[in-house]
Amino acid sequence: MDCLFCKIISRDVPATIVYENEYVIAFKDIYPVAPVHILVVPKTHIKSMNEVDDTNSNYIAKIYEAIPEVAKIAGVFDNGYRVICNAGEDGGQMVQHIHFHLLGGKHLGAKILRD
Ligand code: 5GP
Ligand code: ZN
């Protein structure tokens, strides 16, 4: 399958991996928009939020279990952070393997959207 994040999981494409367990990998976004910008990704190919169902939602639970650990490693656990999952074209999803952006390291403000 020609999927960038599957290739990062299989080590066919390099990435700066900051956390990994049986279900989840987390690596630095190559084009960070905040001092901390990490992608938290399930180690199974789920295309988007639209494909989450009873057969794979355990991976999403594992993502959310991993996020506080990744936040600790990244040094944003105490000050706070934001988690974003883009889905589909209007959601701005560019990579067709579900992923959760962990953003922090500065005050992100109260807005949900910002250009
Ligand atoms: P999306 O727009 O799909 O929610 O987010 C995809 C993210 O993947 C973007 O923030 C983009 O910077 C990041 N990205 C794209 N290609 C690569 C890559 O080759 N390596 C890493 N580490 N991140 C990437
Ligand atoms: Zn994939």
mmCIF file of N, CA, C and O in Angstrom, residues 45-100:
data_model
loop_
_atom_site.group_PDB
_atom_site.id
_atom_site.type_symbol
_atom_site.label_atom_id
_atom_site.label_comp_id
_atom_site.label_asym_id
_atom_site.label_seq_id
_atom_site.Cartn_x
_atom_site.Cartn_y
_atom_site.Cartn_z
ATOM 1 N N HIS A 45 -3.626 0.596 9.296
ATOM 2 C CA HIS A 45 -4.066 1.580 8.315
ATOM 3 C C HIS A 45 -5.566 1.829 8.424
ATOM 4 O O HIS A 45 -6.382 1.067 7.912
ATOM 5 N N ILE A 46 -5.895 2.923 9.100
ATOM 6 C CA ILE A 46 -7.262 3.443 9.121
ATOM 7 C C ILE A 46 -7.205 4.730 8.317
ATOM 8 O O ILE A 46 -6.416 5.619 8.633
ATOM 9 N N LYS A 47 -8.017 4.815 7.277
ATOM 10 C CA LYS A 47 -7.878 5.940 6.345
ATOM 11 C C LYS A 47 -8.226 7.279 6.989
ATOM 12 O O LYS A 47 -7.507 8.264 6.820
ATOM 13 N N SER A 48 -9.318 7.334 7.685
ATOM 14 C CA SER A 48 -9.727 8.602 8.304
ATOM 15 C C SER A 48 -10.697 8.317 9.439
ATOM 16 O O SER A 48 -11.058 7.154 9.697
ATOM 17 N N MET A 49 -11.135 9.376 10.088
ATOM 18 C CA MET A 49 -12.134 9.233 11.154
ATOM 19 C C MET A 49 -13.384 8.535 10.633
ATOM 20 O O MET A 49 -14.067 7.829 11.388
ATOM 21 N N ASN A 50 -13.687 8.687 9.354
ATOM 22 C CA ASN A 50 -14.880 8.059 8.778
ATOM 23 C C ASN A 50 -14.809 6.535 8.796
ATOM 24 O O ASN A 50 -15.845 5.874 8.674
ATOM 25 N N GLU A 51 -13.605 5.988 8.905
ATOM 26 C CA GLU A 51 -13.441 4.529 8.890
ATOM 27 C C GLU A 51 -13.328 3.948 10.296
ATOM 28 O O GLU A 51 -13.104 2.746 10.451
ATOM 29 N N VAL A 52 -13.451 4.787 11.323
ATOM 30 C CA VAL A 52 -13.398 4.261 12.692
ATOM 31 C C VAL A 52 -14.716 3.559 13.012
ATOM 32 O O VAL A 52 -15.802 4.105 12.795
ATOM 33 N N ASP A 53 -14.606 2.326 13.473
ATOM 34 C CA ASP A 53 -15.794 1.566 13.850
ATOM 35 C C ASP A 53 -15.433 0.581 14.960
ATOM 36 O O ASP A 53 -14.317 0.629 15.503
ATOM 37 N N ASP A 54 -16.354 -0.312 15.234
ATOM 38 C CA ASP A 54 -16.175 -1.236 16.366
ATOM 39 C C ASP A 54 -14.979 -2.167 16.180
ATOM 40 O O ASP A 54 -14.439 -2.684 17.155
ATOM 41 N N THR A 55 -14.549 -2.375 14.926
ATOM 42 C CA THR A 55 -13.443 -3.312 14.683
ATOM 43 C C THR A 55 -12.079 -2.687 14.942
ATOM 44 O O THR A 55 -11.089 -3.400 15.094
ATOM 45 N N ASN A 56 -11.993 -1.353 14.947
ATOM 46 C CA ASN A 56 -10.663 -0.719 15.069
ATOM 47 C C ASN A 56 -10.597 0.378 16.132
ATOM 48 O O ASN A 56 -9.534 0.974 16.324
ATOM 49 N N SER A 57 -11.692 0.639 16.812
ATOM 50 C CA SER A 57 -11.699 1.769 17.749
ATOM 51 C C SER A 57 -10.770 1.539 18.944
ATOM 52 O O SER A 57 -10.429 2.495 19.656
ATOM 53 N N ASN A 58 -10.347 0.270 19.152
ATOM 54 C CA ASN A 58 -9.354 0.045 20.212
ATOM 55 C C ASN A 58 -8.062 0.804 19.908
ATOM 56 O O ASN A 58 -7.377 1.273 20.826
ATOM 57 N N TYR A 59 -7.732 0.954 18.630
ATOM 58 C CA TYR A 59 -6.533 1.726 18.269
ATOM 59 C C TYR A 59 -6.699 3.200 18.633
ATOM 60 O O TYR A 59 -5.728 3.859 19.009
ATOM 61 N N ILE A 60 -7.918 3.703 18.512
ATOM 62 C CA ILE A 60 -8.161 5.107 18.849
ATOM 63 C C ILE A 60 -8.067 5.286 20.364
ATOM 64 O O ILE A 60 -7.511 6.283 20.850
ATOM 65 N N ALA A 61 -8.564 4.307 21.095
ATOM 66 C CA ALA A 61 -8.386 4.353 22.553
ATOM 67 C C ALA A 61 -6.902 4.354 22.902
ATOM 68 O O ALA A 61 -6.462 5.113 23.785
ATOM 69 N N LYS A 62 -6.130 3.544 22.209
ATOM 70 C CA LYS A 62 -4.686 3.478 22.477
ATOM 71 C C LYS A 62 -4.008 4.802 22.136
ATOM 72 O O LYS A 62 -3.044 5.205 22.791
ATOM 73 N N ILE A 63 -4.497 5.460 21.098
ATOM 74 C CA ILE A 63 -3.973 6.795 20.762
ATOM 75 C C ILE A 63 -4.174 7.741 21.954
ATOM 76 O O ILE A 63 -3.244 8.437 22.384
ATOM 77 N N TYR A 64 -5.382 7.732 22.484
ATOM 78 C CA TYR A 64 -5.681 8.667 23.570
ATOM 79 C C TYR A 64 -4.998 8.277 24.874
ATOM 80 O O TYR A 64 -4.751 9.140 25.710
ATOM 81 N N GLU A 65 -4.690 6.997 25.039
ATOM 82 C CA GLU A 65 -3.870 6.597 26.187
ATOM 83 C C GLU A 65 -2.428 7.066 26.008
ATOM 84 O O GLU A 65 -1.754 7.424 26.974
ATOM 85 N N ALA A 66 -1.953 7.057 24.770
ATOM 86 C CA ALA A 66 -0.563 7.431 24.496
ATOM 87 C C ALA A 66 -0.351 8.939 24.572
ATOM 88 O O ALA A 66 0.755 9.394 24.920
ATOM 89 N N ILE A 67 -1.374 9.707 24.254
ATOM 90 C CA ILE A 67 -1.189 11.158 24.130
ATOM 91 C C ILE A 67 -0.615 11.789 25.412
ATOM 92 O O ILE A 67 0.347 12.575 25.319
ATOM 93 N N PRO A 68 -1.103 11.460 26.609
ATOM 94 C CA PRO A 68 -0.474 12.068 27.797
ATOM 95 C C PRO A 68 0.990 11.668 27.957
ATOM 96 O O PRO A 68 1.799 12.484 28.430
ATOM 97 N N GLU A 69 1.314 10.450 27.561
ATOM 98 C CA GLU A 69 2.712 10.013 27.630
ATOM 99 C C GLU A 69 3.564 10.807 26.641
ATOM 100 O O GLU A 69 4.678 11.235 26.958
ATOM 101 N N VAL A 70 3.043 10.983 25.433
ATOM 102 C CA VAL A 70 3.771 11.770 24.435
ATOM 103 C C VAL A 70 3.897 13.213 24.912
ATOM 104 O O VAL A 70 4.957 13.841 24.756
ATOM 105 N N ALA A 71 2.841 13.728 25.514
ATOM 106 C CA ALA A 71 2.876 15.110 26.033
ATOM 107 C C ALA A 71 3.947 15.252 27.105
ATOM 108 O O ALA A 71 4.651 16.274 27.159
ATOM 109 N N LYS A 72 4.092 14.238 27.945
ATOM 110 C CA LYS A 72 5.159 14.282 28.963
ATOM 111 C C LYS A 72 6.522 14.298 28.294
ATOM 112 O O LYS A 72 7.396 15.097 28.657
ATOM 113 N N ILE A 73 6.724 13.400 27.344
ATOM 114 C CA ILE A 73 8.015 13.310 26.651
ATOM 115 C C ILE A 73 8.344 14.635 25.964
ATOM 116 O O ILE A 73 9.498 15.087 25.968
ATOM 117 N N ALA A 74 7.318 15.269 25.384
ATOM 118 C CA ALA A 74 7.524 16.524 24.654
ATOM 119 C C ALA A 74 7.612 17.729 25.575
ATOM 120 O O ALA A 74 7.907 18.843 25.117
ATOM 121 N N GLY A 75 7.327 17.534 26.853
ATOM 122 C CA GLY A 75 7.449 18.627 27.814
ATOM 123 C C GLY A 75 6.281 19.584 27.842
ATOM 124 O O GLY A 75 6.420 20.720 28.299
ATOM 125 N N VAL A 76 5.115 19.130 27.365
ATOM 126 C CA VAL A 76 3.942 20.015 27.341
ATOM 127 C C VAL A 76 2.814 19.530 28.249
ATOM 128 O O VAL A 76 1.734 20.137 28.280
ATOM 129 N N PHE A 77 3.062 18.464 28.971
ATOM 130 C CA PHE A 77 2.015 17.861 29.811
ATOM 131 C C PHE A 77 1.438 18.878 30.799
ATOM 132 O O PHE A 77 0.223 18.996 30.936
ATOM 133 N N ASP A 78 2.299 19.628 31.456
ATOM 134 C CA ASP A 78 1.835 20.532 32.505
ATOM 135 C C ASP A 78 1.245 21.823 31.949
ATOM 136 O O ASP A 78 0.214 22.295 32.431
ATOM 137 N N ASN A 79 1.877 22.376 30.940
ATOM 138 C CA ASN A 79 1.405 23.663 30.404
ATOM 139 C C ASN A 79 0.207 23.516 29.475
ATOM 140 O O ASN A 79 -0.528 24.477 29.256
ATOM 141 N N GLY A 80 0.035 22.332 28.902
ATOM 142 C CA GLY A 80 -1.124 22.088 28.050
ATOM 143 C C GLY A 80 -0.781 21.998 26.583
ATOM 144 O O GLY A 80 0.323 22.362 26.152
ATOM 145 N N TYR A 81 -1.752 21.541 25.846
ATOM 146 C CA TYR A 81 -1.534 21.259 24.426
ATOM 147 C C TYR A 81 -2.892 21.110 23.749
ATOM 148 O O TYR A 81 -3.937 21.151 24.393
ATOM 149 N N ARG A 82 -2.852 20.955 22.439
ATOM 150 C CA ARG A 82 -4.075 20.789 21.644
ATOM 151 C C ARG A 82 -3.930 19.543 20.776
ATOM 152 O O ARG A 82 -2.847 19.302 20.232
ATOM 153 N N VAL A 83 -5.017 18.815 20.612
ATOM 154 C CA VAL A 83 -5.037 17.625 19.753
ATOM 155 C C VAL A 83 -6.051 17.866 18.640
ATOM 156 O O VAL A 83 -7.192 18.248 18.913
ATOM 157 N N ILE A 84 -5.592 17.651 17.396
ATOM 158 C CA ILE A 84 -6.450 17.888 16.234
ATOM 159 C C ILE A 84 -6.405 16.661 15.329
ATOM 160 O O ILE A 84 -5.340 16.113 15.055
ATOM 161 N N CYS A 85 -7.568 16.253 14.854
ATOM 162 C CA CYS A 85 -7.652 15.200 13.839
ATOM 163 C C CYS A 85 -8.439 15.740 12.654
ATOM 164 O O CYS A 85 -9.651 15.970 12.756
ATOM 165 N N ASN A 86 -7.749 15.968 11.547
ATOM 166 C CA ASN A 86 -8.404 16.438 10.334
ATOM 167 C C ASN A 86 -8.999 15.251 9.581
ATOM 168 O O ASN A 86 -8.352 14.210 9.462
ATOM 169 N N ALA A 87 -10.198 15.421 9.062
ATOM 170 C CA ALA A 87 -10.853 14.332 8.324
ATOM 171 C C ALA A 87 -11.402 14.855 6.999
ATOM 172 O O ALA A 87 -12.142 15.839 6.976
ATOM 173 N N GLY A 88 -11.007 14.188 5.917
ATOM 174 C CA GLY A 88 -11.576 14.499 4.608
ATOM 175 C C GLY A 88 -11.107 15.821 4.032
ATOM 176 O O GLY A 88 -10.266 16.524 4.615
ATOM 177 N N GLU A 89 -11.660 16.143 2.898
ATOM 178 C CA GLU A 89 -11.197 17.309 2.138
ATOM 179 C C GLU A 89 -11.463 18.616 2.870
ATOM 180 O O GLU A 89 -10.552 19.431 3.054
ATOM 181 N N ASP A 90 -12.691 18.820 3.319
ATOM 182 C CA ASP A 90 -12.999 20.067 4.027
ATOM 183 C C ASP A 90 -12.275 20.139 5.370
ATOM 184 O O ASP A 90 -12.002 21.230 5.874
ATOM 185 N N GLY A 91 -11.970 18.979 5.943
ATOM 186 C CA GLY A 91 -11.228 18.953 7.205
ATOM 187 C C GLY A 91 -9.752 19.224 7.042
ATOM 188 O O GLY A 91 -9.031 19.366 8.033
ATOM 189 N N GLY A 92 -9.284 19.242 5.780
ATOM 190 C CA GLY A 92 -7.877 19.540 5.521
ATOM 191 C C GLY A 92 -6.957 18.343 5.676
ATOM 192 O O GLY A 92 -5.750 18.510 5.872
ATOM 193 N N GLN A 93 -7.502 17.126 5.552
ATOM 194 C CA GLN A 93 -6.666 15.933 5.697
ATOM 195 C C GLN A 93 -5.840 15.726 4.430
ATOM 196 O O GLN A 93 -6.391 15.559 3.341
ATOM 197 N N MET A 94 -4.514 15.729 4.601
ATOM 198 C CA MET A 94 -3.604 15.559 3.460
ATOM 199 C C MET A 94 -3.079 14.129 3.358
ATOM 200 O O MET A 94 -2.830 13.641 2.260
ATOM 201 N N VAL A 95 -2.858 13.494 4.490
ATOM 202 C CA VAL A 95 -2.326 12.129 4.518
ATOM 203 C C VAL A 95 -3.467 11.180 4.878
ATOM 204 O O VAL A 95 -4.123 11.360 5.917
ATOM 205 N N GLN A 96 -3.683 10.185 4.028
ATOM 206 C CA GLN A 96 -4.869 9.331 4.152
ATOM 207 C C GLN A 96 -4.605 8.138 5.079
ATOM 208 O O GLN A 96 -4.864 6.971 4.727
ATOM 209 N N HIS A 97 -4.070 8.424 6.238
ATOM 210 C CA HIS A 97 -3.900 7.454 7.331
ATOM 211 C C HIS A 97 -4.173 8.267 8.592
ATOM 212 O O HIS A 97 -3.425 9.222 8.868
ATOM 213 N N ILE A 98 -5.210 7.921 9.295
ATOM 214 C CA ILE A 98 -5.664 8.766 10.415
ATOM 215 C C ILE A 98 -4.512 9.108 11.366
ATOM 216 O O ILE A 98 -3.654 8.263 11.651
ATOM 217 N N HIS A 99 -4.495 10.351 11.801
ATOM 218 C CA HIS A 99 -3.427 10.813 12.684
ATOM 219 C C HIS A 99 -3.946 11.971 13.519
ATOM 220 O O HIS A 99 -4.861 12.690 13.117
ATOM 221 N N PHE A 100 -3.302 12.139 14.659
ATOM 222 C CA PHE A 100 -3.711 13.158 15.628
ATOM 223 C C PHE A 100 -2.537 14.095 15.852
ATOM 224 O O PHE A 100 -1.457 13.667 16.263
#
